[in-house]
Short mmCIF file of C-alpha atoms and ligand atoms in Angstrom, two decimals:
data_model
loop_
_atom_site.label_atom_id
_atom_site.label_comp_id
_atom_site.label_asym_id
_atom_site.label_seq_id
_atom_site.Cartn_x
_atom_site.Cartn_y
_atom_site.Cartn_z
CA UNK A 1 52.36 -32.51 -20.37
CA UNK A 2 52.83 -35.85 -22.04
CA UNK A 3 55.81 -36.57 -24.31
CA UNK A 4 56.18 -35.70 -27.67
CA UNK A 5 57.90 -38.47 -29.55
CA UNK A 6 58.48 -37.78 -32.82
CA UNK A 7 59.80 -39.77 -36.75
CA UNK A 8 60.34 -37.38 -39.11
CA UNK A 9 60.31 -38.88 -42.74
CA UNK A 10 60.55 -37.89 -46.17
CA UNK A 11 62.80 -37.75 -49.26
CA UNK A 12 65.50 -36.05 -49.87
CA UNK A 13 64.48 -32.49 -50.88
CA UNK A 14 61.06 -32.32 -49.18
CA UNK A 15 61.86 -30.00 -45.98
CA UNK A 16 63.31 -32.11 -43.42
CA UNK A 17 65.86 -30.25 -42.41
CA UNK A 18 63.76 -27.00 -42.26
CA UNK A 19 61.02 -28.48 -40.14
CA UNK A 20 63.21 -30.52 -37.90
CA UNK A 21 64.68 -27.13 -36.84
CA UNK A 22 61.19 -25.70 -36.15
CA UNK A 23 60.45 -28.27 -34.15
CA UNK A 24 63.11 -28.78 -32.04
CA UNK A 25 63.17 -25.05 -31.51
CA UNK A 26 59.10 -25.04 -30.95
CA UNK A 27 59.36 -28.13 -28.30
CA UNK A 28 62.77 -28.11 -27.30
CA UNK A 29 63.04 -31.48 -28.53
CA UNK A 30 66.40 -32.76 -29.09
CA UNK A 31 67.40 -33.88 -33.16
CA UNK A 32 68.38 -37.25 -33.47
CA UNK A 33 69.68 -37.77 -36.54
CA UNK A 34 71.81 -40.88 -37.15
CA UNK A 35 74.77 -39.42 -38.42
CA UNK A 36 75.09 -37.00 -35.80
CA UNK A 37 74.55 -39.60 -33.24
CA UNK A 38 77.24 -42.43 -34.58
CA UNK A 39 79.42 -39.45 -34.66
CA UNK A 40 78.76 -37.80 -31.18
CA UNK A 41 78.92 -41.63 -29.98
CA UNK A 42 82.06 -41.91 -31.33
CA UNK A 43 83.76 -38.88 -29.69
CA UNK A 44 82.51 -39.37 -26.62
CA UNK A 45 84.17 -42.68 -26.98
CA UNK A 46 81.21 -45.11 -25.43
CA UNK A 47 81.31 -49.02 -25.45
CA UNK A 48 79.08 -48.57 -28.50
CA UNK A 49 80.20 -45.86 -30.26
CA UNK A 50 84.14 -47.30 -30.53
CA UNK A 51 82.13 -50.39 -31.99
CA UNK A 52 80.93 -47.88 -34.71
CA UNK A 53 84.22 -45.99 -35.19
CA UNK A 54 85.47 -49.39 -36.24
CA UNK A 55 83.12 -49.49 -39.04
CA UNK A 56 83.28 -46.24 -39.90
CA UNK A 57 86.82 -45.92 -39.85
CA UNK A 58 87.08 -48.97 -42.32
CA UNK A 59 84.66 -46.94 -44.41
CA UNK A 60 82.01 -49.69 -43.96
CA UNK A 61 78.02 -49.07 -43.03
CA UNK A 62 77.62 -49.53 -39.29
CA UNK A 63 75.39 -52.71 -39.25
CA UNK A 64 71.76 -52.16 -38.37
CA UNK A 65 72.06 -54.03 -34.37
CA UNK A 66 75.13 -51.22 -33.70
CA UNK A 67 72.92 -48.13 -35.10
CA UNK A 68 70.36 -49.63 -33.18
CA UNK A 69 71.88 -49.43 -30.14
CA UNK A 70 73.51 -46.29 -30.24
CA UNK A 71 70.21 -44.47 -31.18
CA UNK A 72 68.33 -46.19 -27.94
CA UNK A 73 70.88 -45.20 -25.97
CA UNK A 74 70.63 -41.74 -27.13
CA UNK A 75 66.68 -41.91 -26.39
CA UNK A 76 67.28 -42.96 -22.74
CA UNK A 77 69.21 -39.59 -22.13
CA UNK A 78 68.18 -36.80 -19.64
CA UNK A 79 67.51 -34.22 -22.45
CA UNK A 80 65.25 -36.84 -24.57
CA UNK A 81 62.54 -37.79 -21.37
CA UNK A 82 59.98 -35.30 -22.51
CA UNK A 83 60.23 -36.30 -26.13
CA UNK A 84 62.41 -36.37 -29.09
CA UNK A 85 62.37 -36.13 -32.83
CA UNK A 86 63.90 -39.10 -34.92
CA UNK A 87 65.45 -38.37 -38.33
CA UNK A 88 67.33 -40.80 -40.75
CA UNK A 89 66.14 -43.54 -37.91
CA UNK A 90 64.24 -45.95 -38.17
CA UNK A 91 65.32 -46.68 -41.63
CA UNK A 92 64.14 -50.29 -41.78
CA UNK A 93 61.46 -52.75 -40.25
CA UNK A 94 63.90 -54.06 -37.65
CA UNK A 95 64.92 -50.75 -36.70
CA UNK A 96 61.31 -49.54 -36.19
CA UNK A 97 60.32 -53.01 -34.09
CA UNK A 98 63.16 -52.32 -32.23
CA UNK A 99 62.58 -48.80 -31.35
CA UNK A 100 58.67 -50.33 -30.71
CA UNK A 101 60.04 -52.87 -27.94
CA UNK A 102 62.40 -50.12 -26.70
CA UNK A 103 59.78 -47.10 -25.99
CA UNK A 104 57.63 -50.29 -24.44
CA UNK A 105 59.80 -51.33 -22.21
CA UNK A 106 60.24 -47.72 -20.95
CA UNK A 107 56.53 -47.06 -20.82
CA UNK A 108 56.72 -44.48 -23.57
CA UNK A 109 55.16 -44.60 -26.90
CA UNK A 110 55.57 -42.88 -30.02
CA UNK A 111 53.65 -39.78 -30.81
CA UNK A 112 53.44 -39.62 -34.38
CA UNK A 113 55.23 -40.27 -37.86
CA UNK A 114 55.44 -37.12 -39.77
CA UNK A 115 55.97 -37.82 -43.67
CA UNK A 116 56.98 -34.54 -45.71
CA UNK A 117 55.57 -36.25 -48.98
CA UNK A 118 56.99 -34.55 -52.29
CA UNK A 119 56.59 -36.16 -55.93
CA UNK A 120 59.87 -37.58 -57.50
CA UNK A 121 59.95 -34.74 -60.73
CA UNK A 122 59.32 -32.34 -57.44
CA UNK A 123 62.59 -33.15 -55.52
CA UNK A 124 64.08 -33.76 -58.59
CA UNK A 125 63.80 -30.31 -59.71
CA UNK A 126 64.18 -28.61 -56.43
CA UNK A 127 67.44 -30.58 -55.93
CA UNK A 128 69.41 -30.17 -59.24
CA UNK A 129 68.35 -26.79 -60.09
CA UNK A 130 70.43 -25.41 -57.50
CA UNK A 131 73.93 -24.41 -58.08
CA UNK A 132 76.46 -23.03 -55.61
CA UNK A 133 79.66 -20.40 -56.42
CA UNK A 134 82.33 -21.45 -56.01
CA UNK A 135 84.69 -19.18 -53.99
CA UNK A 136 81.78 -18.81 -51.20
CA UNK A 137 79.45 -21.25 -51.69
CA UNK A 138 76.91 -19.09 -52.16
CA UNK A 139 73.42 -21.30 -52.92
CA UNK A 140 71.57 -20.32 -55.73
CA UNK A 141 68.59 -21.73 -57.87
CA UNK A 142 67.84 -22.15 -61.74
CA UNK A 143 63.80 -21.85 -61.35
CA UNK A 144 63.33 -20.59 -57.83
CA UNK A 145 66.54 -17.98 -56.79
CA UNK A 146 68.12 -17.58 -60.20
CA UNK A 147 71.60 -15.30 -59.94
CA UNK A 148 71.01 -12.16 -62.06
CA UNK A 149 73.81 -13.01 -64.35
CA UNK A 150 73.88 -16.69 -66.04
CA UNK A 151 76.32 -18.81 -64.05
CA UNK A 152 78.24 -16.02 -62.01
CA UNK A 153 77.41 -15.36 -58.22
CA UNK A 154 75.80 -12.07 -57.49
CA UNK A 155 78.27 -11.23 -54.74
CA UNK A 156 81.39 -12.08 -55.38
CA UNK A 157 81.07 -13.07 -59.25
CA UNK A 158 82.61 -16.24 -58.85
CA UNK A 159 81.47 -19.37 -61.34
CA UNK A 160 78.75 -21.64 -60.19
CA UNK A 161 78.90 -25.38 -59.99
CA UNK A 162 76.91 -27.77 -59.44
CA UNK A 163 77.54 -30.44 -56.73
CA UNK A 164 77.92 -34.08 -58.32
CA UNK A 165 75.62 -34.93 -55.32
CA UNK A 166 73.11 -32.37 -57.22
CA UNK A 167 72.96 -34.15 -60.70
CA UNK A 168 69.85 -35.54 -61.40
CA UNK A 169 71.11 -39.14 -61.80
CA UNK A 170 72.32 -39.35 -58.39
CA UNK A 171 69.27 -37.65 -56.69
CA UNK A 172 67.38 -40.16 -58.97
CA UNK A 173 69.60 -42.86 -57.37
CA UNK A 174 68.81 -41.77 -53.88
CA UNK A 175 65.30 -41.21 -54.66
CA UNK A 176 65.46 -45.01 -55.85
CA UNK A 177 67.02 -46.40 -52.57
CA UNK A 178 64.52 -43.71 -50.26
CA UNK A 179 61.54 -45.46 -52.16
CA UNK A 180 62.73 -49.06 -51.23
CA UNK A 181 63.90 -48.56 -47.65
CA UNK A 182 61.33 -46.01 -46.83
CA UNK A 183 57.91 -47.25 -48.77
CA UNK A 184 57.58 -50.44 -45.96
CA UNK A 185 58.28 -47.94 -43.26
CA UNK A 186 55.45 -45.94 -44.47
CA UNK A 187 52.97 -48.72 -44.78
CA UNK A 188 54.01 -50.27 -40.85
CA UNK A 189 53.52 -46.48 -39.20
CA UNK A 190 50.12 -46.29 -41.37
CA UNK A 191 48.94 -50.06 -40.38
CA UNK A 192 49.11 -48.84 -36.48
CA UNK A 193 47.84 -45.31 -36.77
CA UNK A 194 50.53 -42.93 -36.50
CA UNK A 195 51.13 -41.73 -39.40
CA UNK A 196 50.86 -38.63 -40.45
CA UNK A 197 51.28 -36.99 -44.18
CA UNK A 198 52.07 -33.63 -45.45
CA UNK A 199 52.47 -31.87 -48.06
CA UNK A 200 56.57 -31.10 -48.65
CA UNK A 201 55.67 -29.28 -52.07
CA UNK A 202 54.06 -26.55 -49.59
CA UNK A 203 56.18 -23.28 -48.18
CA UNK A 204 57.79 -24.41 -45.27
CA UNK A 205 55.80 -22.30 -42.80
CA UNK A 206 52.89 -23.70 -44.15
CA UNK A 207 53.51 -26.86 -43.39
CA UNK A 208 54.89 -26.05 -40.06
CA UNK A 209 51.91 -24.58 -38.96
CA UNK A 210 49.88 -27.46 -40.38
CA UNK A 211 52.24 -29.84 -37.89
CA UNK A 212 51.73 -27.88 -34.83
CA UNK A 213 48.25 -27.98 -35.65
CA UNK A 214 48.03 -31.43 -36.23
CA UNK A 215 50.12 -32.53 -33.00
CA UNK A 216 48.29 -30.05 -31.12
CA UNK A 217 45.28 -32.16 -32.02
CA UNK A 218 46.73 -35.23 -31.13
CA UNK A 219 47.73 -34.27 -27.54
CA UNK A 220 44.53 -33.24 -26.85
CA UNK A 221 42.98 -36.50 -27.95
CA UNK A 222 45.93 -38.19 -25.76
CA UNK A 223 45.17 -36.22 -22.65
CA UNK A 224 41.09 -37.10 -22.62
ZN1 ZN B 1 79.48 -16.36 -54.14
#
């Protein structure tokens, strides 16, 4: 069976986190998400990973050659030879040439970009309509999973807040910086044929089953 070497993209709000844990529990890929990686680097203490606690401890963003390196260490582990799925990395052109020349060198190439696509006003809404109590942290929606009495948690009738990282300026902010990192991106996986768009705005098993379907397809095309 040939690898399966995934990029998951998308915005903030679109599924990600959903389908990442399909997948990896489909394929038995291992996550790699960068902020679980610079973390797990950093605990287990490795040349590279004290270079990032540095940074991280000074509450500074780990330059792009250190993130780099911890993530293509992390690809060259045991559990990541039959495939892995990338998330939060690459987040710039460098990154992705890098991670090119890397998966070269080792004979291995990339198997697809998957980009959950979902509309601004779509992530916008999904994102700071929700509202979470707060003795529990029960999650709740305004539009979608409304609590059956205005601003009180069904179970434990505590008050519901919403997260400052909710409001709609700041997801607007994020959606501003996802746009400008992650448009490029987009363009360089489409330019050399591996990307591969879906619809985020769809149920999440929906689009799950449209991703096995469509990498299903593509490892039969690989193994003719
Ligand atoms: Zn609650």
């Amino acid at each position: 069976m040939s690898e399966l070497n995934l990029i998951l993209l998308g915005p903030p709000g679109a599924g990600k986190g959903t389908q990442a844990a399909l997948l990896t529990a489909d394929f038995g890929l291992p996550h790699i998400a960068t902020g679980d990686i610079l973390r797990a680097a950093r605990e287990e203490q490795t040349d590279l990973g004290l270079l990032a606690k540095k940074y991280m401890d000074a509450g500074e963003l780990v330059p792009d050659e250190v993130v780099i390196g911890v993530i293509l260490e992390r690809l060259g582990s045991d559990d990541a030879r039959d495939g892995f799925l990338l998330d939060g990395f690459p987040r710039t052109i460098d990154q992705a040439d890098a991670l090119g020349a890397r998966l070269e060198e080792g004979e291995r190439r990339l198997t697809a970009t998957l980009l959950l696509d979902a509309s601004d006003d779509v992530v916008v809404q999904r994102i700071s309509g929700r509202r979470v109590c707060r003795k529990e942290g029960h999650v709740y929606h305004l539009d979608f999973d409304p609590p059956k009495n205005e601003g009180h948690c069904d179970i434990d009738g505590s008050e519901l807040d919403q997260r400052d990282d909710d409001r709609e300026d700041t997801v607007r902010n994020r959606l501003a910086v996802y746009h400008a990192q992650t448009e490029p991106l987009i363009s360089y996986y489409d330019e050399r044929g591996l990307l591969r768009r879906f619809d985020g705005t769809r149920p999440p098993a929906d689009v799950h089953d449209h991703i096995r379907a469509t990498l299903a397809t593509l490892r039969l095309e690989e193994d003719l």
